[in-house]
């Protein structure tokens, strides 16, 4: 099983450039989300989606856009990259509502903005 | 703001000893999960405990949950060098579908 797949693994951007981090899952999960991880701050939620066509903001949404046109894909777009967006980004997915659903993470995307 | 806070922030023990990490959270939850992250890698799910459970075991892992104190603990018994990693607790609130992470405990096992 592929699980949650993120691309690219590593990326260097110049300030002001735009790019898209791709995330795909093959588990037919309704719920998908994007997190960023910065040193000493754990993971912070950027955006999430509870199903195709539905997205919502997390803790730190500014500077990022998402869309959910299919159940499988949940891309994260950086509109105009800033050095403050240098971070490690993780995509995650899980099944429908329930008390015992495990969340699956991708391997991460390391982004540096110079 | 972070929902969870792990304690201690860093822990070093000898191989074979037990390691205990604690997590406190702020709001009502539906479940609490523990994850491991090796340096430079993604997060690996370890164990999930539901809000109506008090204790759960998985191999060398033992998790407890005290919803009255809004706290959880993760015990790793008979530690091994391969257990060296960062450990995070995360809480899921179905009200807003947010999985919120703590800041993590960095565990080092000394051979």
Short mmCIF file of N, CA, C and O in Angstrom, two decimals, chain B:
data_model
loop_
_atom_site.label_atom_id
_atom_site.label_comp_id
_atom_site.label_asym_id
_atom_site.label_seq_id
_atom_site.Cartn_x
_atom_site.Cartn_y
_atom_site.Cartn_z
N UNK B 1 -2.11 28.18 19.14
CA UNK B 1 -1.42 27.73 20.35
C UNK B 1 -1.44 26.21 20.39
O UNK B 1 -2.30 25.57 19.80
N UNK B 2 -0.45 25.63 21.06
CA UNK B 2 -0.34 24.19 21.13
C UNK B 2 -1.39 23.66 22.10
O UNK B 2 -1.59 24.17 23.18
N UNK B 3 -2.04 22.58 21.71
CA UNK B 3 -3.00 21.94 22.59
C UNK B 3 -2.29 21.13 23.64
O UNK B 3 -2.65 21.14 24.81
N UNK B 4 -1.26 20.39 23.21
CA UNK B 4 -0.60 19.48 24.13
C UNK B 4 0.79 19.95 24.50
O UNK B 4 1.46 20.63 23.74
N UNK B 5 1.17 19.57 25.70
CA UNK B 5 2.52 19.85 26.15
C UNK B 5 3.12 18.56 26.67
O UNK B 5 2.55 17.92 27.56
N UNK B 6 4.25 18.17 26.10
CA UNK B 6 4.92 16.97 26.57
C UNK B 6 5.92 17.33 27.65
O UNK B 6 6.53 18.41 27.65
N UNK B 7 6.14 16.37 28.50
CA UNK B 7 7.06 16.54 29.60
C UNK B 7 7.74 15.21 29.85
O UNK B 7 7.06 14.19 29.96
N UNK B 8 9.08 15.13 29.91
CA UNK B 8 10.00 16.25 29.75
C UNK B 8 10.22 16.60 28.29
O UNK B 8 9.79 15.86 27.41
N UNK B 9 10.91 17.68 28.02
CA UNK B 9 11.24 18.04 26.65
C UNK B 9 12.32 17.12 26.10
O UNK B 9 12.37 16.86 24.90
N UNK B 10 13.21 16.66 26.97
CA UNK B 10 14.27 15.75 26.55
C UNK B 10 14.52 14.75 27.67
O UNK B 10 14.40 15.08 28.85
N UNK B 11 14.85 13.52 27.27
CA UNK B 11 15.05 12.44 28.23
C UNK B 11 16.14 11.52 27.71
O UNK B 11 16.07 11.07 26.56
N UNK B 12 17.15 11.25 28.54
CA UNK B 12 18.22 10.32 28.19
C UNK B 12 18.27 9.22 29.22
O UNK B 12 18.35 9.50 30.43
N UNK B 13 18.23 7.97 28.78
CA UNK B 13 18.27 6.85 29.70
C UNK B 13 19.18 5.76 29.13
O UNK B 13 19.49 5.75 27.94
N UNK B 14 19.56 4.83 29.98
CA UNK B 14 20.38 3.70 29.56
C UNK B 14 19.50 2.65 28.87
O UNK B 14 18.33 2.46 29.24
N UNK B 15 20.09 1.98 27.93
CA UNK B 15 19.37 0.90 27.25
C UNK B 15 18.91 -0.13 28.27
O UNK B 15 19.66 -0.50 29.18
N UNK B 16 17.68 -0.56 28.12
CA UNK B 16 17.11 -1.53 29.05
C UNK B 16 16.23 -0.91 30.11
O UNK B 16 15.37 -1.59 30.68
N UNK B 17 16.43 0.37 30.38
CA UNK B 17 15.58 1.05 31.35
C UNK B 17 14.23 1.39 30.72
O UNK B 17 14.05 1.33 29.51
N UNK B 18 13.30 1.79 31.58
CA UNK B 18 11.98 2.23 31.11
C UNK B 18 11.97 3.73 30.91
O UNK B 18 12.62 4.47 31.66
N UNK B 19 11.23 4.17 29.92
CA UNK B 19 11.10 5.60 29.64
C UNK B 19 9.64 6.01 29.78
O UNK B 19 8.75 5.35 29.23
N UNK B 20 9.41 7.08 30.51
CA UNK B 20 8.05 7.60 30.68
C UNK B 20 7.97 9.03 30.20
O UNK B 20 8.79 9.86 30.58
N UNK B 21 6.99 9.29 29.35
CA UNK B 21 6.74 10.64 28.85
C UNK B 21 5.30 11.02 29.16
O UNK B 21 4.42 10.16 29.11
N UNK B 22 5.09 12.27 29.48
CA UNK B 22 3.77 12.75 29.85
C UNK B 22 3.27 13.79 28.87
O UNK B 22 4.05 14.50 28.23
N UNK B 23 1.97 13.87 28.76
CA UNK B 23 1.33 14.82 27.85
C UNK B 23 0.14 15.43 28.55
O UNK B 23 -0.68 14.70 29.14
N UNK B 24 0.04 16.74 28.52
CA UNK B 24 -1.15 17.40 29.05
C UNK B 24 -1.83 18.16 27.91
O UNK B 24 -1.16 18.62 26.99
N UNK B 25 -3.14 18.25 27.98
CA UNK B 25 -3.89 18.94 26.94
C UNK B 25 -4.94 19.82 27.58
O UNK B 25 -5.17 19.78 28.79
N UNK B 26 -5.60 20.64 26.75
CA UNK B 26 -6.41 21.70 27.31
C UNK B 26 -7.92 21.50 27.15
O UNK B 26 -8.70 21.90 28.01
N UNK B 27 -8.34 20.95 26.02
CA UNK B 27 -9.78 20.89 25.75
C UNK B 27 -10.27 19.44 25.76
O UNK B 27 -9.48 18.50 25.84
N UNK B 28 -11.56 19.26 25.68
CA UNK B 28 -12.14 17.92 25.63
C UNK B 28 -11.73 17.23 24.34
O UNK B 28 -11.64 17.87 23.29
N UNK B 29 -11.51 15.94 24.43
CA UNK B 29 -11.02 15.20 23.27
C UNK B 29 -11.86 13.97 23.01
O UNK B 29 -12.60 13.52 23.88
N UNK B 30 -11.73 13.45 21.81
CA UNK B 30 -12.34 12.17 21.47
C UNK B 30 -11.32 11.04 21.51
O UNK B 30 -11.66 9.91 21.81
N UNK B 31 -10.10 11.34 21.14
CA UNK B 31 -9.03 10.36 21.32
C UNK B 31 -7.70 11.07 21.42
O UNK B 31 -7.57 12.27 21.12
N UNK B 32 -6.72 10.35 21.90
CA UNK B 32 -5.36 10.87 22.02
C UNK B 32 -4.43 9.85 21.38
O UNK B 32 -4.59 8.64 21.59
N UNK B 33 -3.49 10.33 20.62
CA UNK B 33 -2.60 9.44 19.89
C UNK B 33 -1.15 9.80 20.20
O UNK B 33 -0.83 10.95 20.48
N UNK B 34 -0.31 8.80 20.16
CA UNK B 34 1.13 9.00 20.30
C UNK B 34 1.82 8.63 19.01
O UNK B 34 1.49 7.62 18.37
N UNK B 35 2.80 9.48 18.63
CA UNK B 35 3.56 9.28 17.41
C UNK B 35 5.05 9.31 17.73
O UNK B 35 5.49 9.97 18.67
N UNK B 36 5.81 8.62 16.89
CA UNK B 36 7.27 8.67 16.97
C UNK B 36 7.79 9.29 15.69
O UNK B 36 7.26 9.04 14.61
N UNK B 37 8.85 10.06 15.82
CA UNK B 37 9.48 10.66 14.66
C UNK B 37 10.99 10.52 14.79
O UNK B 37 11.59 11.09 15.69
N UNK B 38 11.56 9.76 13.87
CA UNK B 38 13.02 9.68 13.81
C UNK B 38 13.54 10.91 13.07
O UNK B 38 12.84 11.48 12.24
N UNK B 39 14.76 11.27 13.37
CA UNK B 39 15.34 12.49 12.82
C UNK B 39 15.26 12.50 11.31
O UNK B 39 15.69 11.56 10.65
N UNK B 40 14.68 13.56 10.76
CA UNK B 40 14.59 13.70 9.31
C UNK B 40 13.56 12.84 8.63
O UNK B 40 13.55 12.74 7.41
N UNK B 41 12.67 12.23 9.41
CA UNK B 41 11.68 11.34 8.84
C UNK B 41 10.27 11.80 9.19
O UNK B 41 10.07 12.75 9.94
N UNK B 42 9.28 11.12 8.64
CA UNK B 42 7.89 11.42 8.95
C UNK B 42 7.46 10.84 10.27
O UNK B 42 8.24 10.23 10.99
N UNK B 43 6.19 11.05 10.59
CA UNK B 43 5.65 10.57 11.86
C UNK B 43 5.09 9.16 11.70
O UNK B 43 4.41 8.87 10.73
N UNK B 44 5.35 8.35 12.70
CA UNK B 44 4.85 6.99 12.71
C UNK B 44 3.87 6.84 13.87
O UNK B 44 4.20 7.15 15.01
N UNK B 45 2.68 6.36 13.54
CA UNK B 45 1.66 6.18 14.57
C UNK B 45 2.03 5.03 15.49
O UNK B 45 2.40 3.94 15.03
N UNK B 46 1.95 5.26 16.80
CA UNK B 46 2.28 4.23 17.78
C UNK B 46 1.05 3.60 18.39
O UNK B 46 0.89 2.38 18.39
N UNK B 47 0.19 4.45 18.93
CA UNK B 47 -0.94 3.91 19.68
C UNK B 47 -2.00 4.98 19.81
O UNK B 47 -1.69 6.17 19.88
N UNK B 48 -3.24 4.56 19.84
CA UNK B 48 -4.37 5.47 20.00
C UNK B 48 -5.19 5.02 21.19
O UNK B 48 -5.45 3.82 21.34
N UNK B 49 -5.58 5.97 22.03
CA UNK B 49 -6.43 5.65 23.16
C UNK B 49 -7.67 6.53 23.09
O UNK B 49 -7.57 7.74 22.86
N UNK B 50 -8.82 5.93 23.21
CA UNK B 50 -10.06 6.67 23.11
C UNK B 50 -10.38 7.34 24.44
O UNK B 50 -9.89 6.94 25.49
N UNK B 51 -11.25 8.32 24.38
CA UNK B 51 -11.56 9.09 25.58
C UNK B 51 -12.26 8.26 26.65
O UNK B 51 -12.23 8.61 27.83
N UNK B 52 -12.87 7.15 26.25
CA UNK B 52 -13.55 6.29 27.23
C UNK B 52 -12.66 5.14 27.70
O UNK B 52 -13.12 4.24 28.40
N UNK B 53 -11.38 5.17 27.33
CA UNK B 53 -10.42 4.17 27.79
C UNK B 53 -9.47 4.80 28.78
O UNK B 53 -9.18 6.00 28.72
N UNK B 54 -8.93 4.00 29.68
CA UNK B 54 -8.01 4.52 30.70
C UNK B 54 -6.59 4.00 30.50
O UNK B 54 -5.63 4.65 30.93
N UNK B 55 -6.46 2.84 29.87
CA UNK B 55 -5.13 2.26 29.69
C UNK B 55 -5.15 1.39 28.45
O UNK B 55 -6.14 0.74 28.14
N UNK B 56 -4.01 1.39 27.75
CA UNK B 56 -3.90 0.56 26.56
C UNK B 56 -2.46 0.09 26.41
O UNK B 56 -1.53 0.83 26.73
N UNK B 57 -2.31 -1.13 25.92
CA UNK B 57 -0.98 -1.71 25.74
C UNK B 57 -0.78 -2.09 24.27
O UNK B 57 -1.70 -2.50 23.59
N UNK B 58 0.47 -1.96 23.85
CA UNK B 58 0.86 -2.45 22.52
C UNK B 58 2.33 -2.81 22.56
O UNK B 58 3.19 -1.93 22.57
N UNK B 59 2.61 -4.10 22.65
CA UNK B 59 3.99 -4.54 22.75
C UNK B 59 4.66 -3.96 23.99
O UNK B 59 4.19 -4.15 25.11
N UNK B 60 5.75 -3.21 23.80
CA UNK B 60 6.46 -2.61 24.93
C UNK B 60 5.90 -1.24 25.32
O UNK B 60 6.45 -0.56 26.17
N UNK B 61 4.82 -0.84 24.70
CA UNK B 61 4.21 0.46 24.97
C UNK B 61 3.01 0.32 25.89
O UNK B 61 2.20 -0.59 25.72
N UNK B 62 2.92 1.26 26.81
CA UNK B 62 1.74 1.33 27.68
C UNK B 62 1.33 2.80 27.75
O UNK B 62 2.13 3.66 28.08
N UNK B 63 0.08 3.04 27.42
CA UNK B 63 -0.45 4.40 27.45
C UNK B 63 -1.57 4.48 28.47
O UNK B 63 -2.41 3.58 28.55
N UNK B 64 -1.58 5.55 29.24
CA UNK B 64 -2.68 5.81 30.15
C UNK B 64 -3.31 7.15 29.79
O UNK B 64 -2.66 8.01 29.21
N UNK B 65 -4.57 7.28 30.14
CA UNK B 65 -5.30 8.51 29.87
C UNK B 65 -6.14 8.85 31.09
O UNK B 65 -6.91 8.01 31.57
N UNK B 66 -5.99 10.07 31.57
CA UNK B 66 -6.81 10.57 32.68
C UNK B 66 -7.53 11.81 32.17
O UNK B 66 -6.96 12.91 32.14
N UNK B 67 -8.77 11.64 31.77
CA UNK B 67 -9.50 12.76 31.19
C UNK B 67 -9.86 13.81 32.25
O UNK B 67 -10.03 14.98 31.90
N UNK B 68 -9.93 13.41 33.51
CA UNK B 68 -10.24 14.39 34.56
C UNK B 68 -9.07 15.35 34.76
O UNK B 68 -9.27 16.52 35.09
N UNK B 69 -7.86 14.86 34.54
CA UNK B 69 -6.68 15.70 34.67
C UNK B 69 -6.19 16.19 33.31
O UNK B 69 -5.20 16.92 33.23
N UNK B 70 -6.85 15.75 32.25
CA UNK B 70 -6.45 16.10 30.90
C UNK B 70 -4.96 15.77 30.70
O UNK B 70 -4.15 16.65 30.32
N UNK B 71 -4.64 14.53 30.96
CA UNK B 71 -3.24 14.13 30.81
C UNK B 71 -3.15 12.68 30.36
O UNK B 71 -4.07 11.88 30.56
N UNK B 72 -2.01 12.37 29.75
CA UNK B 72 -1.73 11.03 29.27
C UNK B 72 -0.25 10.75 29.50
O UNK B 72 0.57 11.68 29.58
N UNK B 73 0.08 9.48 29.62
CA UNK B 73 1.48 9.11 29.73
C UNK B 73 1.78 7.96 28.77
O UNK B 73 0.91 7.12 28.50
N UNK B 74 3.00 7.96 28.29
CA UNK B 74 3.50 6.88 27.43
C UNK B 74 4.69 6.24 28.11
O UNK B 74 5.66 6.94 28.42
N UNK B 75 4.60 4.96 28.36
CA UNK B 75 5.68 4.20 28.96
C UNK B 75 6.26 3.26 27.93
O UNK B 75 5.51 2.48 27.31
N UNK B 76 7.56 3.32 27.74
CA UNK B 76 8.27 2.37 26.88
C UNK B 76 9.11 1.50 27.80
O UNK B 76 10.01 2.01 28.49
N UNK B 77 8.84 0.23 27.84
CA UNK B 77 9.59 -0.66 28.72
C UNK B 77 10.78 -1.27 28.00
O UNK B 77 10.79 -1.39 26.76
N UNK B 78 11.81 -1.63 28.76
CA UNK B 78 12.99 -2.30 28.23
C UNK B 78 13.50 -1.59 26.97
O UNK B 78 13.55 -2.18 25.89
N UNK B 79 13.86 -0.34 27.13
CA UNK B 79 14.20 0.49 25.98
C UNK B 79 15.38 -0.08 25.18
O UNK B 79 16.26 -0.77 25.71
N UNK B 80 15.36 0.26 23.89
CA UNK B 80 16.40 -0.17 22.96
C UNK B 80 16.96 1.05 22.26
O UNK B 80 16.30 2.08 22.18
N UNK B 81 18.14 0.91 21.70
CA UNK B 81 18.76 2.02 20.98
C UNK B 81 17.86 2.52 19.86
O UNK B 81 17.81 3.73 19.58
N UNK B 82 17.11 1.62 19.24
CA UNK B 82 16.23 1.99 18.13
C UNK B 82 15.05 2.84 18.59
O UNK B 82 14.34 3.41 17.75
N UNK B 83 14.83 2.94 19.89
CA UNK B 83 13.74 3.78 20.40
C UNK B 83 14.12 5.26 20.42
O UNK B 83 13.27 6.11 20.69
N UNK B 84 15.39 5.56 20.17
CA UNK B 84 15.83 6.95 20.11
C UNK B 84 15.06 7.68 19.03
O UNK B 84 15.11 7.31 17.86
N UNK B 85 14.32 8.71 19.44
CA UNK B 85 13.45 9.45 18.52
C UNK B 85 12.76 10.56 19.29
O UNK B 85 12.94 10.68 20.51
N UNK B 86 11.96 11.33 18.61
CA UNK B 86 11.07 12.29 19.27
C UNK B 86 9.68 11.69 19.33
O UNK B 86 9.23 11.05 18.37
N UNK B 87 9.01 11.93 20.44
CA UNK B 87 7.68 11.37 20.65
C UNK B 87 6.69 12.51 20.86
O UNK B 87 6.94 13.43 21.64
N UNK B 88 5.58 12.42 20.14
CA UNK B 88 4.56 13.46 20.19
C UNK B 88 3.21 12.87 20.60
O UNK B 88 2.85 11.79 20.13
N UNK B 89 2.50 13.61 21.42
CA UNK B 89 1.10 13.27 21.63
C UNK B 89 0.26 14.18 20.76
O UNK B 89 0.67 15.29 20.43
N UNK B 90 -0.89 13.71 20.38
CA UNK B 90 -1.79 14.48 19.54
C UNK B 90 -3.22 14.19 19.94
O UNK B 90 -3.57 13.05 20.23
N UNK B 91 -4.03 15.22 19.97
CA UNK B 91 -5.43 15.05 20.35
C UNK B 91 -6.32 15.43 19.17
O UNK B 91 -6.01 16.35 18.41
N UNK B 92 -7.40 14.71 19.04
CA UNK B 92 -8.34 14.95 17.96
C UNK B 92 -9.65 15.43 18.53
O UNK B 92 -10.26 14.75 19.36
N UNK B 93 -10.07 16.59 18.06
CA UNK B 93 -11.35 17.15 18.46
C UNK B 93 -12.28 17.05 17.27
O UNK B 93 -12.07 17.71 16.25
N UNK B 94 -13.30 16.21 17.33
CA UNK B 94 -14.20 16.04 16.20
C UNK B 94 -15.04 17.28 15.94
O UNK B 94 -15.61 17.42 14.89
N UNK B 95 -15.10 18.15 16.87
CA UNK B 95 -15.88 19.36 16.66
C UNK B 95 -15.34 20.21 15.53
O UNK B 95 -16.09 20.83 14.79
N UNK B 96 -14.02 20.25 15.41
CA UNK B 96 -13.43 21.06 14.35
C UNK B 96 -12.45 20.27 13.50
O UNK B 96 -11.73 20.84 12.71
N UNK B 97 -12.42 18.95 13.67
CA UNK B 97 -11.60 18.05 12.86
C UNK B 97 -10.12 18.37 12.93
O UNK B 97 -9.38 18.05 12.03
N UNK B 98 -9.69 19.00 13.98
CA UNK B 98 -8.29 19.35 14.08
C UNK B 98 -7.53 18.35 14.94
O UNK B 98 -7.95 18.05 16.05
N UNK B 99 -6.42 17.87 14.42
CA UNK B 99 -5.51 17.05 15.20
C UNK B 99 -4.41 17.97 15.68
O UNK B 99 -3.69 18.54 14.86
N UNK B 100 -4.31 18.15 16.96
CA UNK B 100 -3.39 19.12 17.52
C UNK B 100 -2.27 18.41 18.26
O UNK B 100 -2.52 17.55 19.10
N UNK B 101 -1.05 18.81 17.95
CA UNK B 101 0.14 18.16 18.48
C UNK B 101 0.76 18.94 19.61
O UNK B 101 0.69 20.16 19.67
N UNK B 102 1.42 18.21 20.50
CA UNK B 102 2.27 18.81 21.48
C UNK B 102 3.64 19.11 20.89
O UNK B 102 3.90 18.85 19.71
N UNK B 103 4.52 19.62 21.73
CA UNK B 103 5.83 20.05 21.26
C UNK B 103 6.85 18.91 21.24
O UNK B 103 7.93 19.06 20.70
N UNK B 104 6.53 17.78 21.84
CA UNK B 104 7.38 16.60 21.71
C UNK B 104 8.38 16.40 22.82
O UNK B 104 8.80 17.34 23.49
N UNK B 105 8.74 15.13 23.02
CA UNK B 105 9.82 14.74 23.93
C UNK B 105 10.90 14.07 23.11
O UNK B 105 10.62 13.12 22.36
N UNK B 106 12.13 14.56 23.25
CA UNK B 106 13.25 13.96 22.55
C UNK B 106 13.86 12.89 23.45
O UNK B 106 14.41 13.19 24.50
N UNK B 107 13.73 11.62 23.04
CA UNK B 107 14.22 10.49 23.83
C UNK B 107 15.53 9.98 23.23
O UNK B 107 15.59 9.69 22.03
N UNK B 108 16.54 9.86 24.08
CA UNK B 108 17.82 9.30 23.66
C UNK B 108 18.11 8.08 24.51
O UNK B 108 18.10 8.17 25.74
N UNK B 109 18.35 6.96 23.86
CA UNK B 109 18.70 5.72 24.55
C UNK B 109 20.21 5.53 24.41
O UNK B 109 20.73 5.42 23.30
N UNK B 110 20.87 5.43 25.54
CA UNK B 110 22.32 5.31 25.57
C UNK B 110 22.68 3.83 25.61
O UNK B 110 22.28 3.12 26.53
N UNK B 111 23.43 3.35 24.60
CA UNK B 111 23.76 1.90 24.56
C UNK B 111 24.64 1.48 25.72
O UNK B 111 25.41 2.27 26.26
#
